[in-house]
mmCIF file of C-alpha atoms in Angstrom:
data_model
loop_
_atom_site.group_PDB
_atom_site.id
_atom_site.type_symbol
_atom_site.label_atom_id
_atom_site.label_comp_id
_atom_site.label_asym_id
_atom_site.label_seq_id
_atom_site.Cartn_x
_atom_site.Cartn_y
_atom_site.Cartn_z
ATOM 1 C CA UNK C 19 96.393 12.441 10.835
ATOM 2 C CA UNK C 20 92.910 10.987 10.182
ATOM 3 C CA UNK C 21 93.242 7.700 8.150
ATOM 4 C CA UNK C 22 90.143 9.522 6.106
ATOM 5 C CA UNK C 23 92.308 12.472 5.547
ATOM 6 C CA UNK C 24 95.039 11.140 4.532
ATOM 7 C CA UNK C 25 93.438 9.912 1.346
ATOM 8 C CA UNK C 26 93.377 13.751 0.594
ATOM 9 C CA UNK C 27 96.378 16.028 -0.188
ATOM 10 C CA UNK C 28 96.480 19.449 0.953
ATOM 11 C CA UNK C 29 98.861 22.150 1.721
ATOM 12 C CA UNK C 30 99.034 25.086 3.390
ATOM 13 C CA UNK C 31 99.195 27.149 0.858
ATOM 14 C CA UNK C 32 95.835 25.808 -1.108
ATOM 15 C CA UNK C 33 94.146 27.647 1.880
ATOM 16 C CA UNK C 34 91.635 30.669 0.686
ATOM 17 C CA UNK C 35 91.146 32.897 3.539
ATOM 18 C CA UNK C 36 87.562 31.672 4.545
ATOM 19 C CA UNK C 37 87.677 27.800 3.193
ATOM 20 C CA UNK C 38 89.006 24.873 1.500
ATOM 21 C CA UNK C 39 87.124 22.575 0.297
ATOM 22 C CA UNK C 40 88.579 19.553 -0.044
ATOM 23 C CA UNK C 41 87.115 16.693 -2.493
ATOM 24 C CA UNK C 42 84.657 14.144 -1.491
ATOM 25 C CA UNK C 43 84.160 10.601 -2.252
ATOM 26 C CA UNK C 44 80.522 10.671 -0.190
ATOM 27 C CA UNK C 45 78.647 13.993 -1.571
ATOM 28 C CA UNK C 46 78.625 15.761 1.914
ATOM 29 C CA UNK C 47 76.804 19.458 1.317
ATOM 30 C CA UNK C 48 78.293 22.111 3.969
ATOM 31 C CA UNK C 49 76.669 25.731 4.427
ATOM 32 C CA UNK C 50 78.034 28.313 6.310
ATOM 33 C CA UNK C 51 76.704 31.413 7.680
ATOM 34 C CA UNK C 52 78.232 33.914 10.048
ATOM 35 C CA UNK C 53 76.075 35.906 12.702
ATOM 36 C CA UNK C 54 76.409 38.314 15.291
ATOM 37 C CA UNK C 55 77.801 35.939 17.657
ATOM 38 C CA UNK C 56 78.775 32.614 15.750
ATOM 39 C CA UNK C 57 79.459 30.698 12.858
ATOM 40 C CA UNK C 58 77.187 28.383 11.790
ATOM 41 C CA UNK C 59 77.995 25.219 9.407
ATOM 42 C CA UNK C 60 75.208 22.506 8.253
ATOM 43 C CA UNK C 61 76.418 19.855 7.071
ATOM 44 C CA UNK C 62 74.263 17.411 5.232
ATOM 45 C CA UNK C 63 74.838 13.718 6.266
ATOM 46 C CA UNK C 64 71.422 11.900 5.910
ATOM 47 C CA UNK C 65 71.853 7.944 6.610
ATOM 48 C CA UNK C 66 75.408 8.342 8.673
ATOM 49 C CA UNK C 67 75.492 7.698 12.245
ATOM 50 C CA UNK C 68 76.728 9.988 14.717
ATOM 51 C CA UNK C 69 79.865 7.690 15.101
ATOM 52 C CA UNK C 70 80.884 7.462 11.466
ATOM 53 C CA UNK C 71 81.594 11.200 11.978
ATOM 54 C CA UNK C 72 84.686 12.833 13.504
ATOM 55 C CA UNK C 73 84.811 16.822 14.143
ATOM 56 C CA UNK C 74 88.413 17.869 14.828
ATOM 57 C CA UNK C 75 89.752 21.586 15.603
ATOM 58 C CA UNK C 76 93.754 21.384 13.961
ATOM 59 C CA UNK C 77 96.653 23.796 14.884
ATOM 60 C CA UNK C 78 93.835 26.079 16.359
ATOM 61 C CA UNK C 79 92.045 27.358 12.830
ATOM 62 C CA UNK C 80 91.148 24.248 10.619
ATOM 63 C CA UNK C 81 87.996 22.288 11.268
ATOM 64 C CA UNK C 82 88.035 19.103 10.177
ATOM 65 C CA UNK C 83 84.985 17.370 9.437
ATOM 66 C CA UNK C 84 84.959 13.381 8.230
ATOM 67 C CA UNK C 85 83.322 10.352 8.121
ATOM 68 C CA UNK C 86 82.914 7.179 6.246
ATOM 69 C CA UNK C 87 79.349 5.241 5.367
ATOM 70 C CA UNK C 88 79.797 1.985 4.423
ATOM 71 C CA UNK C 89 78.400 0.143 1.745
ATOM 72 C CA UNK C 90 74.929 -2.019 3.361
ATOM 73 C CA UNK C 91 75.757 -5.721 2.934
ATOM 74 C CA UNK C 92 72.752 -7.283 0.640
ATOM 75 C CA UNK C 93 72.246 -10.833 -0.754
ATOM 76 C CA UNK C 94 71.227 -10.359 -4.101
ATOM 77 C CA UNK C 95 70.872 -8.568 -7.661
ATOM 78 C CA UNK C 96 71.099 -5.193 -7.409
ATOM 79 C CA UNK C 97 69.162 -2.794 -9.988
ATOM 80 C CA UNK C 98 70.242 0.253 -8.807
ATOM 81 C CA UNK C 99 73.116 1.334 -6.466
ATOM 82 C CA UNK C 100 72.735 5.729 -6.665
ATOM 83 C CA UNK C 101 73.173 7.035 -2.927
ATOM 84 C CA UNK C 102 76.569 7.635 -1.774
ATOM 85 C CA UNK C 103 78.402 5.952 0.133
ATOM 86 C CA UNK C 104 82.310 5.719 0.868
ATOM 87 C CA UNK C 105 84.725 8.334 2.892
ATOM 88 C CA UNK C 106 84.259 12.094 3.126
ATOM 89 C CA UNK C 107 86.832 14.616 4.045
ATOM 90 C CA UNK C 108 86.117 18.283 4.199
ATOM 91 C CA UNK C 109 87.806 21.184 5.740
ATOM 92 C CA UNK C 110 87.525 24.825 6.590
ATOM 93 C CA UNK C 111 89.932 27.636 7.949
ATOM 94 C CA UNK C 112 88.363 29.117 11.029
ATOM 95 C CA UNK C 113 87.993 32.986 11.485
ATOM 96 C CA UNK C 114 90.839 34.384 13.760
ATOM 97 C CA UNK C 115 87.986 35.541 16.249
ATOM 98 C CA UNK C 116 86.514 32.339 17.073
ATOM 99 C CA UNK C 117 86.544 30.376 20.370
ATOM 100 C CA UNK C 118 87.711 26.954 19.170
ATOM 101 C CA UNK C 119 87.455 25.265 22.315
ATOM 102 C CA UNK C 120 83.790 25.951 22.795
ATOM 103 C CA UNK C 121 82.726 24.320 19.393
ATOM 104 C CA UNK C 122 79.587 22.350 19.767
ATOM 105 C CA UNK C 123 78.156 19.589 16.854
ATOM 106 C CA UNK C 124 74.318 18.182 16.874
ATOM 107 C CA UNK C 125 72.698 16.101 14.447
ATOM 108 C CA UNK C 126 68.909 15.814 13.952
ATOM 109 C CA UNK C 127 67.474 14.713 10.547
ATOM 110 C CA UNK C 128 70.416 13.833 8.507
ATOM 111 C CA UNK C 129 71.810 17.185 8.920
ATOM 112 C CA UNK C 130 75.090 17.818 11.363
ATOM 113 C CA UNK C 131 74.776 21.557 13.000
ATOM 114 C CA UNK C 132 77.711 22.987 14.636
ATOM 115 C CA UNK C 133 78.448 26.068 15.977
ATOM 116 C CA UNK C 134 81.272 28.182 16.463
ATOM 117 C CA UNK C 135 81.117 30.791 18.824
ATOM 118 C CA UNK C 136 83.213 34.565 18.236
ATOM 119 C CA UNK C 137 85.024 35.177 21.160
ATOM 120 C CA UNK C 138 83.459 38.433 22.245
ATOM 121 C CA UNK C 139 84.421 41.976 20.733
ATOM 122 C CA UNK C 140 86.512 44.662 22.892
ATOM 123 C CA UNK C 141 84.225 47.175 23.670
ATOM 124 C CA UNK C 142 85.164 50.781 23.925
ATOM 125 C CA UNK C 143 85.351 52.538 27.525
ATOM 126 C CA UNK C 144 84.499 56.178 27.245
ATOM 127 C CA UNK C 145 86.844 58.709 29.523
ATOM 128 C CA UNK C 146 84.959 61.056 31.215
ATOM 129 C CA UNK C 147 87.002 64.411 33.011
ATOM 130 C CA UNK C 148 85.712 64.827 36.783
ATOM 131 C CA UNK C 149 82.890 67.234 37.639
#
């Protein structure tokens, strides 16, 4: 398990149907939205580099998103110390009709996009008698 994650306690069972959301140390923002073809998460990370972050695809259904910033190392008095900083673990339950495998993650402007593509949707063959 991720060291990250294993800060966290979960179990199966505390799984809604869509998502879990699992609490953060770091205040890391996730939207969702499902289209036609995909599923869509941003995730806001502004100030994290691409390899503080881990994106990881358990047992087949739960994406795993998590990360760490570290504190900036700074001789001298601090007056004010707001932005967060530390571990973040989140997690969601993937749709059964997704195509795991073909997951893809880009960042640009503090925000982490991924997408999720559907695997594709039987369509239905019409029988026609012979003429």
């Amino acid at each position: 398990m991720d060291p990250v994650a294993k800060r966290f306690l979960f179990t199966e069972d505390s799984l809604s149907p869509i998502t879990m959301i699992t609490p953060t140390v770091a205040n890391v923002q996730v939207d969702w939205v499902e289209t036609i073809d995909t599923h869509i998460l941003k995730v806001d990370v502004p100030g994290f580099r691409r390899e503080d972050i881990q994106l990881k695809v358990v047992d087949g259904y739960i994406l795993q998103i998590s990360g760490e910033q570290k504190r900036e190392v700074v001789e001298g008095k601090w007056h004010s110390l707001e932005r967060p900083r530390g571990p973040f673990f989140r997690q969601f339950k993937l749709p059964d009709r997704v195509q795991a495998d073909e997951i893809r993650a880009f960042d640009e402007n503090g925000v982490l996009t991924i997408v999720v593509p559907k695997k594709p949707v039987a369509r239905k063959i019409d029988i026609f008698s012979k003429l």
